[in-house]
PDB file of C-alpha atoms in Angstrom:
ATOM      1  CA  UNK N   6      -2.421  16.757 -10.527  1.00 90.00           C
ATOM      2  CA  UNK N   7      -4.675  13.691 -10.558  1.00 94.00           C
ATOM      3  CA  UNK N   8      -8.010  13.985 -12.360  1.00 95.00           C
ATOM      4  CA  UNK N   9     -10.647  11.460 -11.290  1.00 95.00           C
ATOM      5  CA  UNK N  10     -12.093   9.934 -14.469  1.00 95.00           C
ATOM      6  CA  UNK N  11     -14.381   7.344 -12.928  1.00 96.00           C
ATOM      7  CA  UNK N  12     -15.611   6.188  -9.547  1.00 96.00           C
ATOM      8  CA  UNK N  13     -17.812   3.268  -8.630  1.00 96.00           C
ATOM      9  CA  UNK N  14     -18.878   1.527  -5.457  1.00 96.00           C
ATOM     10  CA  UNK N  15     -20.826   1.764  -2.215  1.00 94.00           C
ATOM     11  CA  UNK N  16     -19.685   4.126   0.535  1.00 93.00           C
ATOM     12  CA  UNK N  17     -20.906   1.630   3.107  1.00 92.00           C
ATOM     13  CA  UNK N  18     -18.426  -0.968   1.859  1.00 95.00           C
ATOM     14  CA  UNK N  19     -15.874   0.102  -0.770  1.00 96.00           C
ATOM     15  CA  UNK N  20     -15.353   2.616  -3.564  1.00 96.00           C
ATOM     16  CA  UNK N  21     -12.799   2.460  -6.383  1.00 96.00           C
ATOM     17  CA  UNK N  22     -11.433   5.494  -8.207  1.00 97.00           C
ATOM     18  CA  UNK N  23      -9.752   5.692 -11.620  1.00 96.00           C
ATOM     19  CA  UNK N  24      -7.442   8.680 -11.804  1.00 96.00           C
ATOM     20  CA  UNK N  25      -5.536  10.206 -14.702  1.00 97.00           C
ATOM     21  CA  UNK N  26      -2.023  11.530 -14.114  1.00 96.00           C
ATOM     22  CA  UNK N  27      -0.391  14.401 -15.940  1.00 94.00           C
ATOM     23  CA  UNK N  28       1.177  12.042 -18.488  1.00 94.00           C
ATOM     24  CA  UNK N  29      -2.255  10.486 -19.206  1.00 93.00           C
ATOM     25  CA  UNK N  30      -1.441   7.275 -17.304  1.00 91.00           C
ATOM     26  CA  UNK N  31      -4.422   5.771 -15.482  1.00 91.00           C
ATOM     27  CA  UNK N  32      -4.178   4.510 -11.910  1.00 93.00           C
ATOM     28  CA  UNK N  33      -6.669   3.087  -9.438  1.00 93.00           C
ATOM     29  CA  UNK N  34      -7.112   3.718  -5.735  1.00 95.00           C
ATOM     30  CA  UNK N  35      -9.702   2.446  -3.289  1.00 95.00           C
ATOM     31  CA  UNK N  36     -11.282   3.285   0.062  1.00 95.00           C
ATOM     32  CA  UNK N  37     -13.112   0.721   2.148  1.00 94.00           C
ATOM     33  CA  UNK N  38     -14.704   0.128   5.520  1.00 92.00           C
ATOM     34  CA  UNK N  39     -15.337  -3.116   7.374  1.00 91.00           C
ATOM     35  CA  UNK N  40     -18.968  -3.593   8.405  1.00 91.00           C
ATOM     36  CA  UNK N  41     -20.239  -3.591  11.063  1.00 92.00           C
ATOM     37  CA  UNK N  42     -17.421  -1.200  12.036  1.00 87.00           C
ATOM     38  CA  UNK N  43     -18.125   2.391  10.895  1.00 86.00           C
ATOM     39  CA  UNK N  44     -15.570   4.610   9.192  1.00 85.00           C
ATOM     40  CA  UNK N  45     -14.888   6.240  12.555  1.00 80.00           C
ATOM     41  CA  UNK N  46     -13.433   2.933  13.774  1.00 82.00           C
ATOM     42  CA  UNK N  47     -11.701   1.572  10.672  1.00 85.00           C
ATOM     43  CA  UNK N  48     -11.021   3.157   7.293  1.00 89.00           C
ATOM     44  CA  UNK N  49      -8.673   1.589   4.724  1.00 91.00           C
ATOM     45  CA  UNK N  50      -7.144   3.535   1.820  1.00 92.00           C
ATOM     46  CA  UNK N  51      -5.483   1.493  -0.942  1.00 92.00           C
ATOM     47  CA  UNK N  52      -3.235   3.512  -3.235  1.00 92.00           C
ATOM     48  CA  UNK N  53      -1.188   2.754  -6.327  1.00 91.00           C
ATOM     49  CA  UNK N  54       2.580   3.287  -6.296  1.00 90.00           C
ATOM     50  CA  UNK N  55       3.360   2.156  -9.850  1.00 90.00           C
ATOM     51  CA  UNK N  56       1.888   2.840 -13.285  1.00 91.00           C
ATOM     52  CA  UNK N  57       0.957  -0.712 -14.132  1.00 86.00           C
ATOM     53  CA  UNK N  58       3.447  -3.415 -13.144  1.00 87.00           C
ATOM     54  CA  UNK N  59       6.483  -4.998 -14.846  1.00 87.00           C
ATOM     55  CA  UNK N  60       5.931  -8.478 -13.371  1.00 88.00           C
ATOM     56  CA  UNK N  61       2.839  -9.734 -15.187  1.00 88.00           C
ATOM     57  CA  UNK N  62       1.400 -12.164 -12.608  1.00 90.00           C
ATOM     58  CA  UNK N  63      -1.087 -14.594 -14.137  1.00 90.00           C
ATOM     59  CA  UNK N  64      -3.911 -13.599 -11.771  1.00 87.00           C
ATOM     60  CA  UNK N  65      -3.511  -9.814 -12.153  1.00 85.00           C
ATOM     61  CA  UNK N  66      -4.574  -7.404 -14.903  1.00 80.00           C
ATOM     62  CA  UNK N  67      -1.996  -4.731 -13.989  1.00 76.00           C
ATOM     63  CA  UNK N  68       0.949  -6.400 -15.717  1.00 70.00           C
ATOM     64  CA  UNK N  69       2.158  -5.821 -19.241  1.00 71.00           C
ATOM     65  CA  UNK N  70       1.690  -2.068 -19.276  1.00 78.00           C
ATOM     66  CA  UNK N  71       4.385  -0.793 -16.921  1.00 86.00           C
ATOM     67  CA  UNK N  72       5.084   2.925 -17.355  1.00 88.00           C
ATOM     68  CA  UNK N  73       7.158   3.690 -14.272  1.00 90.00           C
ATOM     69  CA  UNK N  74       6.833   4.708 -10.646  1.00 91.00           C
ATOM     70  CA  UNK N  75       4.585   7.315  -9.145  1.00 94.00           C
ATOM     71  CA  UNK N  76       6.183  10.235  -7.340  1.00 93.00           C
ATOM     72  CA  UNK N  77       5.719  10.708  -3.591  1.00 90.00           C
ATOM     73  CA  UNK N  78       3.418  13.625  -4.423  1.00 92.00           C
ATOM     74  CA  UNK N  79       1.235  11.476  -6.687  1.00 94.00           C
ATOM     75  CA  UNK N  80       0.951   8.806  -3.992  1.00 91.00           C
ATOM     76  CA  UNK N  81      -0.016  11.339  -1.334  1.00 90.00           C
ATOM     77  CA  UNK N  82      -2.480  13.067  -3.669  1.00 94.00           C
ATOM     78  CA  UNK N  83      -4.499   9.844  -3.929  1.00 94.00           C
ATOM     79  CA  UNK N  84      -4.812   9.876  -0.150  1.00 90.00           C
ATOM     80  CA  UNK N  85      -5.769  13.545  -0.078  1.00 90.00           C
ATOM     81  CA  UNK N  86      -8.438  13.080  -2.758  1.00 93.00           C
ATOM     82  CA  UNK N  87     -10.169  10.335  -0.779  1.00 92.00           C
ATOM     83  CA  UNK N  88      -9.938  12.275   2.484  1.00 89.00           C
ATOM     84  CA  UNK N  89     -11.277  15.472   0.892  1.00 89.00           C
ATOM     85  CA  UNK N  90     -14.252  13.557  -0.439  1.00 91.00           C
ATOM     86  CA  UNK N  91     -15.125  12.382   3.066  1.00 87.00           C
ATOM     87  CA  UNK N  92     -14.095  15.610   4.803  1.00 83.00           C
ATOM     88  CA  UNK N  93     -14.671  18.374   2.212  1.00 84.00           C
ATOM     89  CA  UNK N  94     -14.438  21.265   4.690  1.00 77.00           C
ATOM     90  CA  UNK N  95     -11.095  20.254   6.189  1.00 62.00           C
ATOM     91  CA  UNK N  96      -8.400  22.878   5.703  1.00 55.00           C
ATOM     92  CA  UNK N  97      -5.783  20.140   5.913  1.00 50.00           C
ATOM     93  CA  UNK N  98      -7.077  16.733   4.740  1.00 48.00           C
ATOM     94  CA  UNK N  99      -4.830  14.588   6.923  1.00 51.00           C
ATOM     95  CA  UNK N 100      -5.407  16.793   9.955  1.00 49.00           C
ATOM     96  CA  UNK N 101      -9.136  15.968   9.833  1.00 47.00           C
ATOM     97  CA  UNK N 102      -8.337  12.379  10.772  1.00 50.00           C
ATOM     98  CA  UNK N 103      -7.163  13.457  14.210  1.00 47.00           C
ATOM     99  CA  UNK N 104     -10.794  13.877  15.203  1.00 44.00           C
ATOM    100  CA  UNK N 105     -12.320  11.144  13.051  1.00 47.00           C
ATOM    101  CA  UNK N 106     -11.194   7.563  12.513  1.00 49.00           C
ATOM    102  CA  UNK N 107      -9.647   5.905  15.555  1.00 52.00           C
ATOM    103  CA  UNK N 108      -7.770   3.565  13.242  1.00 52.00           C
ATOM    104  CA  UNK N 109      -7.006   3.831   9.566  1.00 56.00           C
ATOM    105  CA  UNK N 110      -4.624   2.104   7.213  1.00 58.00           C
ATOM    106  CA  UNK N 111      -2.925   2.862   3.941  1.00 59.00           C
ATOM    107  CA  UNK N 112      -1.988  -0.021   1.714  1.00 59.00           C
ATOM    108  CA  UNK N 113       0.672   0.528  -0.918  1.00 54.00           C
ATOM    109  CA  UNK N 114      -0.069  -1.784  -3.822  1.00 51.00           C
ATOM    110  CA  UNK N 115       1.588  -2.814  -7.070  1.00 46.00           C
ATOM    111  CA  UNK N 116       5.051  -3.189  -5.539  1.00 37.00           C
ATOM    112  CA  UNK N 117       6.123  -6.121  -7.673  1.00 38.00           C
ATOM    113  CA  UNK N 118       9.307  -4.468  -8.911  1.00 38.00           C
ATOM    114  CA  UNK N 119      10.477  -3.475  -5.446  1.00 39.00           C
ATOM    115  CA  UNK N 120      10.164   0.238  -6.122  1.00 37.00           C
ATOM    116  CA  UNK N 121      11.381   2.994  -3.817  1.00 37.00           C
ATOM    117  CA  UNK N 122      10.258   2.994  -0.204  1.00 39.00           C
ATOM    118  CA  UNK N 123       7.074   4.957   0.586  1.00 43.00           C
ATOM    119  CA  UNK N 124       7.401   8.565   1.809  1.00 43.00           C
ATOM    120  CA  UNK N 125       7.221   7.528   5.461  1.00 41.00           C
ATOM    121  CA  UNK N 126       7.916  10.985   6.854  1.00 41.00           C
ATOM    122  CA  UNK N 127       4.933  12.407   5.004  1.00 41.00           C
ATOM    123  CA  UNK N 128       2.723   9.527   6.106  1.00 45.00           C
ATOM    124  CA  UNK N 129       3.329   9.943   9.833  1.00 47.00           C
ATOM    125  CA  UNK N 130      -0.170  10.550  11.179  1.00 49.00           C
ATOM    126  CA  UNK N 131      -1.994   9.577  14.379  1.00 51.00           C
ATOM    127  CA  UNK N 132      -3.488   6.092  14.186  1.00 64.00           C
ATOM    128  CA  UNK N 133      -1.968   5.419  10.753  1.00 76.00           C
ATOM    129  CA  UNK N 134      -0.974   1.835   9.927  1.00 82.00           C
ATOM    130  CA  UNK N 135       0.934   1.461   6.634  1.00 86.00           C
ATOM    131  CA  UNK N 136       0.464  -1.910   4.951  1.00 87.00           C
ATOM    132  CA  UNK N 137       2.916  -2.848   2.206  1.00 87.00           C
ATOM    133  CA  UNK N 138       2.379  -5.817  -0.112  1.00 85.00           C
ATOM    134  CA  UNK N 139       5.251  -7.391  -2.072  1.00 87.00           C
ATOM    135  CA  UNK N 140       6.237 -10.515  -4.012  1.00 89.00           C
ATOM    136  CA  UNK N 141       9.723 -10.154  -2.427  1.00 87.00           C
ATOM    137  CA  UNK N 142      11.684  -9.778  -5.689  1.00 89.00           C
ATOM    138  CA  UNK N 143      15.236 -11.090  -5.709  1.00 89.00           C
ATOM    139  CA  UNK N 144      18.029  -8.527  -5.674  1.00 89.00           C
ATOM    140  CA  UNK N 145      16.019  -5.929  -3.727  1.00 86.00           C
ATOM    141  CA  UNK N 146      17.630  -6.438  -0.343  1.00 86.00           C
ATOM    142  CA  UNK N 147      18.494  -2.757  -0.008  1.00 89.00           C
ATOM    143  CA  UNK N 148      14.830  -1.810  -0.385  1.00 87.00           C
ATOM    144  CA  UNK N 149      13.838  -4.061   2.511  1.00 86.00           C
ATOM    145  CA  UNK N 150      16.739  -2.815   4.636  1.00 88.00           C
ATOM    146  CA  UNK N 151      15.589   0.761   4.102  1.00 88.00           C
ATOM    147  CA  UNK N 152      11.988  -0.221   4.759  1.00 87.00           C
ATOM    148  CA  UNK N 153      12.989  -1.859   8.032  1.00 88.00           C
ATOM    149  CA  UNK N 154      14.765   1.332   9.091  1.00 88.00           C
ATOM    150  CA  UNK N 155      11.639   3.368   8.250  1.00 86.00           C
ATOM    151  CA  UNK N 156       9.632   1.014  10.439  1.00 86.00           C
ATOM    152  CA  UNK N 157      12.088   1.297  13.330  1.00 86.00           C
ATOM    153  CA  UNK N 158      12.148   5.094  13.186  1.00 86.00           C
ATOM    154  CA  UNK N 159       8.469   5.870  12.640  1.00 82.00           C
ATOM    155  CA  UNK N 160       6.366   2.791  13.467  1.00 82.00           C
ATOM    156  CA  UNK N 161       8.120   1.108  16.368  1.00 79.00           C
ATOM    157  CA  UNK N 162       4.796   0.713  18.192  1.00 79.00           C
ATOM    158  CA  UNK N 163       3.852  -2.173  15.891  1.00 77.00           C
ATOM    159  CA  UNK N 164       1.417  -0.239  13.681  1.00 81.00           C
ATOM    160  CA  UNK N 165       2.953  -1.524  10.459  1.00 85.00           C
ATOM    161  CA  UNK N 166       2.132  -4.429   8.145  1.00 86.00           C
ATOM    162  CA  UNK N 167       4.355  -6.205   5.609  1.00 84.00           C
ATOM    163  CA  UNK N 168       2.427  -8.646   3.431  1.00 85.00           C
ATOM    164  CA  UNK N 169       4.080 -11.228   1.190  1.00 84.00           C
ATOM    165  CA  UNK N 170       2.091 -12.188  -1.920  1.00 85.00           C
ATOM    166  CA  UNK N 171       2.474 -15.935  -1.592  1.00 84.00           C
ATOM    167  CA  UNK N 172      -0.540 -17.312  -3.534  1.00 88.00           C
ATOM    168  CA  UNK N 173       0.699 -20.921  -3.286  1.00 88.00           C
ATOM    169  CA  UNK N 174       3.179 -22.970  -1.247  1.00 86.00           C
ATOM    170  CA  UNK N 175       4.254 -24.886  -4.375  1.00 90.00           C
ATOM    171  CA  UNK N 176       7.452 -23.272  -5.710  1.00 88.00           C
ATOM    172  CA  UNK N 177       6.893 -24.425  -9.301  1.00 90.00           C
ATOM    173  CA  UNK N 178       3.279 -23.283  -9.296  1.00 92.00           C
ATOM    174  CA  UNK N 179       4.355 -19.934  -7.898  1.00 91.00           C
ATOM    175  CA  UNK N 180       6.835 -19.507 -10.756  1.00 90.00           C
ATOM    176  CA  UNK N 181       3.974 -19.974 -13.209  1.00 92.00           C
ATOM    177  CA  UNK N 182       1.793 -17.472 -11.346  1.00 93.00           C
ATOM    178  CA  UNK N 183       4.583 -14.938 -10.748  1.00 92.00           C
ATOM    179  CA  UNK N 184       7.068 -14.881 -13.692  1.00 91.00           C
ATOM    180  CA  UNK N 185       9.868 -13.108 -11.822  1.00 90.00           C
ATOM    181  CA  UNK N 186      12.829 -14.011  -9.638  1.00 91.00           C
ATOM    182  CA  UNK N 187      11.771 -13.877  -6.014  1.00 90.00           C
ATOM    183  CA  UNK N 188      13.096 -14.963  -2.653  1.00 86.00           C
ATOM    184  CA  UNK N 189      12.790 -18.622  -1.761  1.00 82.00           C
ATOM    185  CA  UNK N 190      10.221 -19.676   0.817  1.00 79.00           C
ATOM    186  CA  UNK N 191      13.052 -20.486   3.229  1.00 76.00           C
ATOM    187  CA  UNK N 192      14.063 -16.820   3.391  1.00 75.00           C
ATOM    188  CA  UNK N 193      10.671 -15.319   4.178  1.00 69.00           C
ATOM    189  CA  UNK N 194      10.411 -16.265   7.877  1.00 66.00           C
ATOM    190  CA  UNK N 195      13.743 -14.573   8.588  1.00 68.00           C
ATOM    191  CA  UNK N 196      12.623 -11.311   6.995  1.00 68.00           C
ATOM    192  CA  UNK N 197       9.229 -11.432   8.702  1.00 65.00           C
ATOM    193  CA  UNK N 198      11.009 -12.061  11.985  1.00 66.00           C
ATOM    194  CA  UNK N 199      13.152  -8.957  11.550  1.00 71.00           C
ATOM    195  CA  UNK N 200      10.076  -6.773  11.082  1.00 69.00           C
ATOM    196  CA  UNK N 201       8.326  -8.415  14.032  1.00 66.00           C
ATOM    197  CA  UNK N 202      11.338  -7.865  16.285  1.00 63.00           C
ATOM    198  CA  UNK N 203      11.553  -4.231  15.204  1.00 57.00           C
ATOM    199  CA  UNK N 204       8.018  -3.739  16.500  1.00 51.00           C
ATOM    200  CA  UNK N 205       8.290  -5.540  19.844  1.00 50.00           C
ATOM    201  CA  UNK N 206      11.989  -5.560  20.611  1.00 46.00           C
ATOM    202  CA  UNK N 207      11.738  -9.319  20.970  1.00 44.00           C
ATOM    203  CA  UNK N 208      12.328 -12.251  18.649  1.00 38.00           C
ATOM    204  CA  UNK N 209       9.128 -13.730  17.200  1.00 37.00           C
TER     205      UNK N 209
END
């Protein structure tokens, strides 16, 4: 069970939550809208998938305190908490979205270590667009293969985003910013092309 310890923000723009897990680890999750579009048109939920991060990127304060992965239940509970706050009378939090937002997205953050794929079956909802951010760590090919299969099975209509945390096009500068082994720049277009083709059935 996640206990919300702090929340701050503006419901007309963005709100951040600090939650405490059963093992006393603290995580953050965020909801945001995009003015002038109301929540009914676009609502973005950003959830944590790791307790801290093992990478330690120079621009991020999440590194250095890695305590493991969140369970699928802990990831989904972040989503439910934000939905219940907006739709407190809903018997089933996710079901309330069928008559609310025409488009909403869930971003899975803190994926630097290439942790397990998100619980795609549980996240299948009308108008849902998962958005996954990664530094593309070396040696995690199986993760991306499994992720591609999840996309093909559940999000073949193109409602899926894969974001690479690039930060700079200078390889040496990127090594200083991201102190971990990652794919080379030459490999990224091929991977992006595979995900694009899985959505359209055509080569990018």
